[in-house]
CSV table of C-alpha atoms in Angstrom, one decimal:
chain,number,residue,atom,x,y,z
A,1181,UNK,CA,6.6,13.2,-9.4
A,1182,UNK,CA,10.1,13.0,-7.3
A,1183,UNK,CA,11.1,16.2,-8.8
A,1184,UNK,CA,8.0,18.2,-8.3
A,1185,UNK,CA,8.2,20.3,-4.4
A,1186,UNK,CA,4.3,20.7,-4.4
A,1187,UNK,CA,1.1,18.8,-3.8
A,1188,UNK,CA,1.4,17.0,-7.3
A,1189,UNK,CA,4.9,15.4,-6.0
A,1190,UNK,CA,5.8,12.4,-4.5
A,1191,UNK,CA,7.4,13.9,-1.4
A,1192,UNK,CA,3.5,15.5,-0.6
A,1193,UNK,CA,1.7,11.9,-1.0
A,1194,UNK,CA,5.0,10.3,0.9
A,1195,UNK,CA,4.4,12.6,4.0
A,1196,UNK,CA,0.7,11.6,4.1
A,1197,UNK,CA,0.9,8.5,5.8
A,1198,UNK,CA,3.7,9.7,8.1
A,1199,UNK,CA,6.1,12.1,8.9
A,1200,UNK,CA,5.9,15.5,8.8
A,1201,UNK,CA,2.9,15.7,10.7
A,1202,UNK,CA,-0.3,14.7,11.2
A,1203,UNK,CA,0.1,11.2,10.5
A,1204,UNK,CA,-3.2,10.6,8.7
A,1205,UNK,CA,-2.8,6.6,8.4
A,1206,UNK,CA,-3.5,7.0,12.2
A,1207,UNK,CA,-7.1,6.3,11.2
A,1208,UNK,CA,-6.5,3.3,9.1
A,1209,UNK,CA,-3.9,1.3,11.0
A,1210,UNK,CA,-5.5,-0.6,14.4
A,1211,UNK,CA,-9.2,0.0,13.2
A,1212,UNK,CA,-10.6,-3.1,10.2
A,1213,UNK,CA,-13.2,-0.7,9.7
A,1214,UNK,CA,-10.9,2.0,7.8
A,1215,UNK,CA,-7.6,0.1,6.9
A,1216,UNK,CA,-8.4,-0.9,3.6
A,1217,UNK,CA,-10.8,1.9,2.8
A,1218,UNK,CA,-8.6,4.3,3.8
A,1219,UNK,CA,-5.7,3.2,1.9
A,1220,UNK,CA,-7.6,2.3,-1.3
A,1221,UNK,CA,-8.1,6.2,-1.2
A,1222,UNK,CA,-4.4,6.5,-1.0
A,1223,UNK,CA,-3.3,4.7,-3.2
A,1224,UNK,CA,-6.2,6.3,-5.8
A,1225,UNK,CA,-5.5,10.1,-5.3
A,1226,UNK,CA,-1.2,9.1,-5.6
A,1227,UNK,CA,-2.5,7.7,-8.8
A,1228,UNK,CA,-3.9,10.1,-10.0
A,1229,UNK,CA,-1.3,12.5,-9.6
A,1230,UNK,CA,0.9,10.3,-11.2
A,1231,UNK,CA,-1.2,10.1,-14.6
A,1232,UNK,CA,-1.5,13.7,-14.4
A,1233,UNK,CA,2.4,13.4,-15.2
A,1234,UNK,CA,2.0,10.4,-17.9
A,1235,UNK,CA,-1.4,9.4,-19.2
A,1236,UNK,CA,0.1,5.8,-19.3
A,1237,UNK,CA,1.3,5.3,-16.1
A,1238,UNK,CA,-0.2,3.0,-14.0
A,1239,UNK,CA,0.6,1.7,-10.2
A,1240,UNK,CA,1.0,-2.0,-10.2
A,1241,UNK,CA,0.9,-4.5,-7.2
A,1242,UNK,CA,3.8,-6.7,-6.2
A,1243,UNK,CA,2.5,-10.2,-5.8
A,1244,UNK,CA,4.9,-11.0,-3.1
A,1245,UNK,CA,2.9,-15.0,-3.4
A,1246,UNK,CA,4.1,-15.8,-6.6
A,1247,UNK,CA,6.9,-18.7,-6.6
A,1248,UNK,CA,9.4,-15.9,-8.1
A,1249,UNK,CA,8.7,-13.2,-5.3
A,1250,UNK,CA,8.6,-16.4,-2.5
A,1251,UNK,CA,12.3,-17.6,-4.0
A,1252,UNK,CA,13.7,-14.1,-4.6
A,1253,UNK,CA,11.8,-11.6,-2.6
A,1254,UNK,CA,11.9,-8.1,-4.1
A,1255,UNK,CA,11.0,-7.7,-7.8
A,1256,UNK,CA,13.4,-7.3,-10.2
A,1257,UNK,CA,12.1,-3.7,-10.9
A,1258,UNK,CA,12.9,-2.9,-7.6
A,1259,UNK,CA,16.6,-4.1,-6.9
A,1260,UNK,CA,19.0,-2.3,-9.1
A,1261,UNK,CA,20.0,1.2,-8.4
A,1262,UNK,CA,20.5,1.7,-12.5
A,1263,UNK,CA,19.6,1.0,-15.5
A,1264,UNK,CA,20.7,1.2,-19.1
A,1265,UNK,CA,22.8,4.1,-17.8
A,1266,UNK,CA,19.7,5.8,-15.4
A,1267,UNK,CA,19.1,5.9,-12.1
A,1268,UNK,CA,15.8,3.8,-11.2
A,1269,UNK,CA,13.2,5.1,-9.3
A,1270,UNK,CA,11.7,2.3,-7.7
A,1271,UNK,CA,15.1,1.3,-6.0
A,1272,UNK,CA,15.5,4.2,-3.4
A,1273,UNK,CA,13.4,8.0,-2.6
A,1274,UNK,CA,14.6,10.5,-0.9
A,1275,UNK,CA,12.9,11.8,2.6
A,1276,UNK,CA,12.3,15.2,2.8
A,1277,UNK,CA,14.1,17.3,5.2
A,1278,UNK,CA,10.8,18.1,7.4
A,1279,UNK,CA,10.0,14.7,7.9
A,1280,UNK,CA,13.6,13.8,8.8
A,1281,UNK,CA,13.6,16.6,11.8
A,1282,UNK,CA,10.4,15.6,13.0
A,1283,UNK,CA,11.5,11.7,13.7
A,1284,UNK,CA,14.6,12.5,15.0
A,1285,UNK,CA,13.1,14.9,17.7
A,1286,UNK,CA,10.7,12.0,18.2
A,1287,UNK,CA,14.1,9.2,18.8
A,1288,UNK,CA,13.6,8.0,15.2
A,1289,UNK,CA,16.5,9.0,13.4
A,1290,UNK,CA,16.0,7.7,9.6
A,1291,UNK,CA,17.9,8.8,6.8
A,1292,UNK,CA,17.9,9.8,3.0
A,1293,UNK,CA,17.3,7.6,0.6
A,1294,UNK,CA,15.3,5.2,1.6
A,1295,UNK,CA,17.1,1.7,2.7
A,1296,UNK,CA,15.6,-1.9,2.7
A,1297,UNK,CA,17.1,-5.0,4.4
A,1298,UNK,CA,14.9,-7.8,3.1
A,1299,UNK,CA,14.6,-10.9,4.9
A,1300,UNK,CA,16.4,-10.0,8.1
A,1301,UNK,CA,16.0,-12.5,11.0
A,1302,UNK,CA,13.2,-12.2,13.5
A,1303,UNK,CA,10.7,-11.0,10.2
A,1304,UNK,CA,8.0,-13.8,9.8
A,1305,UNK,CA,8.7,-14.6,5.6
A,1306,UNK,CA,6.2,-13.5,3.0
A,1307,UNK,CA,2.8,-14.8,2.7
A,1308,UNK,CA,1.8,-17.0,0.8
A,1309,UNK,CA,0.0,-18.4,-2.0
A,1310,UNK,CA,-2.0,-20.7,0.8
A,1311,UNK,CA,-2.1,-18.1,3.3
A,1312,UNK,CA,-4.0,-15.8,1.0
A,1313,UNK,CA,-6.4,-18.2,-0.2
A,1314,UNK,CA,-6.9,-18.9,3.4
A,1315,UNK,CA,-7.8,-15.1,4.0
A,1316,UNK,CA,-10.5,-15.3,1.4
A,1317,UNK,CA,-12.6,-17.9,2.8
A,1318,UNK,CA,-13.5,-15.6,6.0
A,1319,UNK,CA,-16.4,-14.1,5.3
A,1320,UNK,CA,-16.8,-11.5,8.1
A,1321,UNK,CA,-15.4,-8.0,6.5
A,1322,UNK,CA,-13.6,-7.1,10.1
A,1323,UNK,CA,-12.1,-10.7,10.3
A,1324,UNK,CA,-10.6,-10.7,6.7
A,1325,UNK,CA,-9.6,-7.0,7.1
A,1326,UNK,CA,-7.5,-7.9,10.3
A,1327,UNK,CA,-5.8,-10.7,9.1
A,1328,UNK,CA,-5.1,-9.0,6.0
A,1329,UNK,CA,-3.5,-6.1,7.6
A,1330,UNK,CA,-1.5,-8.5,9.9
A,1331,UNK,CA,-0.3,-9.9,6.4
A,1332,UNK,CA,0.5,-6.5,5.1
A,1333,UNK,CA,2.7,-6.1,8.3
A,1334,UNK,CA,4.6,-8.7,8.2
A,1335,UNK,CA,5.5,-7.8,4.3
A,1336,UNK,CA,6.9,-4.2,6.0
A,1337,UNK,CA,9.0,-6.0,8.1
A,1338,UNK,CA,10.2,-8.5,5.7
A,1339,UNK,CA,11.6,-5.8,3.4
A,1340,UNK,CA,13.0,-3.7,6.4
A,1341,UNK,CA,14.2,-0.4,6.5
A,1342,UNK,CA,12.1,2.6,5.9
A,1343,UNK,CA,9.7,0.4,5.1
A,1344,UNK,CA,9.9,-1.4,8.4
A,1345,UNK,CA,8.7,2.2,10.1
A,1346,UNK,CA,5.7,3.4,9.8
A,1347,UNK,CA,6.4,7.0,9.6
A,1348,UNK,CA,8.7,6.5,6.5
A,1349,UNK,CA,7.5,3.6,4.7
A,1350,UNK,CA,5.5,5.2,2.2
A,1351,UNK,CA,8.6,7.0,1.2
A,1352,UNK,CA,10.1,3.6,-0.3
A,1353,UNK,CA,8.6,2.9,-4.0
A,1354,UNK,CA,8.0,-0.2,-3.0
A,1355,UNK,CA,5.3,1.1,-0.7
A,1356,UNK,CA,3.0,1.7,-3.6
A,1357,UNK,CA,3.4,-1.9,-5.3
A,1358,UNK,CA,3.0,-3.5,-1.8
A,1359,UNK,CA,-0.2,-1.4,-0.7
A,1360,UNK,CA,-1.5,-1.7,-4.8
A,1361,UNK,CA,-1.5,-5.6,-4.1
A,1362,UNK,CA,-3.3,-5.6,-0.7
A,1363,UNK,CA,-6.0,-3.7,-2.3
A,1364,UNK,CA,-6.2,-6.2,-5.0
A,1365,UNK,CA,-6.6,-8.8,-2.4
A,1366,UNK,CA,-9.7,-7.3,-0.7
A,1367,UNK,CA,-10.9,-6.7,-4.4
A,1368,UNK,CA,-10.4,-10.6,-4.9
A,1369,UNK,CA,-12.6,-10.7,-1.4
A,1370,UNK,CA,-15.6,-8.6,-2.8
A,1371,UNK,CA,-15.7,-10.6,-6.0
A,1372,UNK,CA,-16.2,-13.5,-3.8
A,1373,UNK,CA,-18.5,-12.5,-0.8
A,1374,UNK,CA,-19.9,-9.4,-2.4
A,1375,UNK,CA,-19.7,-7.3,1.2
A,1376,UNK,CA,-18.9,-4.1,2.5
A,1377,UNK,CA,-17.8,-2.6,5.8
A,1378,UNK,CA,-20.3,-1.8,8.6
A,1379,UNK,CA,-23.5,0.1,7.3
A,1380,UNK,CA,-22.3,2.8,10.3
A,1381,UNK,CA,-19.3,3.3,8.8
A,1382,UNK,CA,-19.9,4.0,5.0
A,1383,UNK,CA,-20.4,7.7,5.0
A,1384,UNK,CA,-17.4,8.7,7.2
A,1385,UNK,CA,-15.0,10.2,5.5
A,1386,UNK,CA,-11.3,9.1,5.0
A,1387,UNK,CA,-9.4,12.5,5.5
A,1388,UNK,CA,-7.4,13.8,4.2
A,1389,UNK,CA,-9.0,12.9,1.3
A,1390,UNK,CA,-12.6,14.3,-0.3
A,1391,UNK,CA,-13.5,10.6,-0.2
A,1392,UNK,CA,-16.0,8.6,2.5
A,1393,UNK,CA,-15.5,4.7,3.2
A,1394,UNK,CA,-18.7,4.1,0.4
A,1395,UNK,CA,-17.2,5.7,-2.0
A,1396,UNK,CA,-13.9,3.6,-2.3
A,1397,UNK,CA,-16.1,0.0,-2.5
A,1398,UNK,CA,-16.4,-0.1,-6.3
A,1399,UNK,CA,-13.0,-0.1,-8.1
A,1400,UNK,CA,-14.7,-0.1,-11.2
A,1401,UNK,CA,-16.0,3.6,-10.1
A,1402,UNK,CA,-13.0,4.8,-9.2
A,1403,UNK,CA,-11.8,3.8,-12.9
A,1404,UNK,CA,-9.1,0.8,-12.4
A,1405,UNK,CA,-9.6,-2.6,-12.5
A,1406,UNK,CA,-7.0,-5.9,-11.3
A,1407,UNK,CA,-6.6,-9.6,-13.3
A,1408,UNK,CA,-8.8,-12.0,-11.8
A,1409,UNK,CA,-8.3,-14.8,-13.3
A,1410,UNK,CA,-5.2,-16.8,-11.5
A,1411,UNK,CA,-4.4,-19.3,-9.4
A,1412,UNK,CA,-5.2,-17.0,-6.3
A,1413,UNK,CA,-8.8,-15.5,-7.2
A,1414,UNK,CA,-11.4,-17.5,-6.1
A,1415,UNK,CA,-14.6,-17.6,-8.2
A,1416,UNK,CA,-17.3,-15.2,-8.2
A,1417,UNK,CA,-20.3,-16.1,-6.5
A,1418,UNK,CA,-23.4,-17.1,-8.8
């Protein structure tokens, strides 16, 4: 996908959250209603185009909770720059040139690749385990949703860099495997409280994609599934 220029590519799905213009994640970020909706619809179409390129591929989610991710941080996937001889994918993108002229005329000068700078002081650490579990007791769709995405934030900031700015975070590979596992999370929450966003809300449509808030509830419909069965899933209910 990072060597194709056109819609199929990675730079096309990268500049959909951000820079260039129109920032589409506009809609998601600041409203509970859309933020997870929204970006389960992300994270579904990038998918997609990436199995159009290999059939096996898969996005996976970073479980930044687990006692490995809570000692070390970053996954091991995502830290060296090569690999039996190859450079690695997942450790840096590059920004397109578009996107890079439109933040700098905006006072947001990023550059190419993509940098991180994990567990700078001043970022709140990495949620937990507890935190999570916490987060799936509240039973309100808007309250979970909220917290959740202040979680999600704090994991941008932990990492740093382009992922610490909005307008370029979805450039970083990491992006994906961070966004994969807060959608697994609000799966985790409709196994256990079986609830949906506001009735007023379900037939609005999540653009830029051909894809309204209903229609990203059931995962199972949208042909993917996530483990359930660890220490962080709670039970269904009977």
């Amino acid at each position: 996908m990072m060597a194709i220029s056109d819609e199929r590519g990675y730079q096309y799905f990268a500049g959909i959250h951000g820079y260039p213009l129109p920032a589409y994640c506009d809609i998601a970020h600041g409203h509970a209603t859309y933020f997870l909706p929204w970006h389960r619809a992300y994270l579904y179409f990038f998918e997609r185009a990436l199995l159009t390129q290999n059939p096996a591929g898969q996005l996976a989610w970073w479980d930044w909770t687990s006692p490995k991710s809570q000692r070390d941080g970053l996954p091991d996937a995502y830290r060296t720059k090569t690999g039996a001889g190859k450079r690695n994918p997942l450790f840096e993108a590059k920004v397109n040139d578009q996107a890079l002229a439109q933040g700098k005329r905006t006072g947001d000068p990023r550059s190419t690749p993509t940098r991180r700078a994990p567990g700078q002081p001043g970022s709140n650490p990495l949620p937990t385990a507890e935190f999570v579990t916490s987060m799936l007791e509240l039973s309100d769709f808007t309250d979970f949703s909220n917290q959740l995405e202040q979680a999600h934030g704090d994991v941008h900031m932990w990492v740093g860099g382009h992922m610490s700015d909005i307008a370029f975070a979805s450039y970083d590979p990491i992006f994906w495997a961070h966004h994969t596992m807060i959608d697994r999370i609000w799966y985790l929450w409709q196994l256990k409280w079986g609830k949906r966003p506001p009735a007023a809300v379900l037939d609005h449509a999540l653009p830029p994609f051909a894809m309204t808030v209903r229609q990203t509830l059931d995962i199972h419909a949208l042909g993917y599934e996530y483990a359930a069965s660890t220490a962080h899933a709670p039970a269904a209910p009977a």
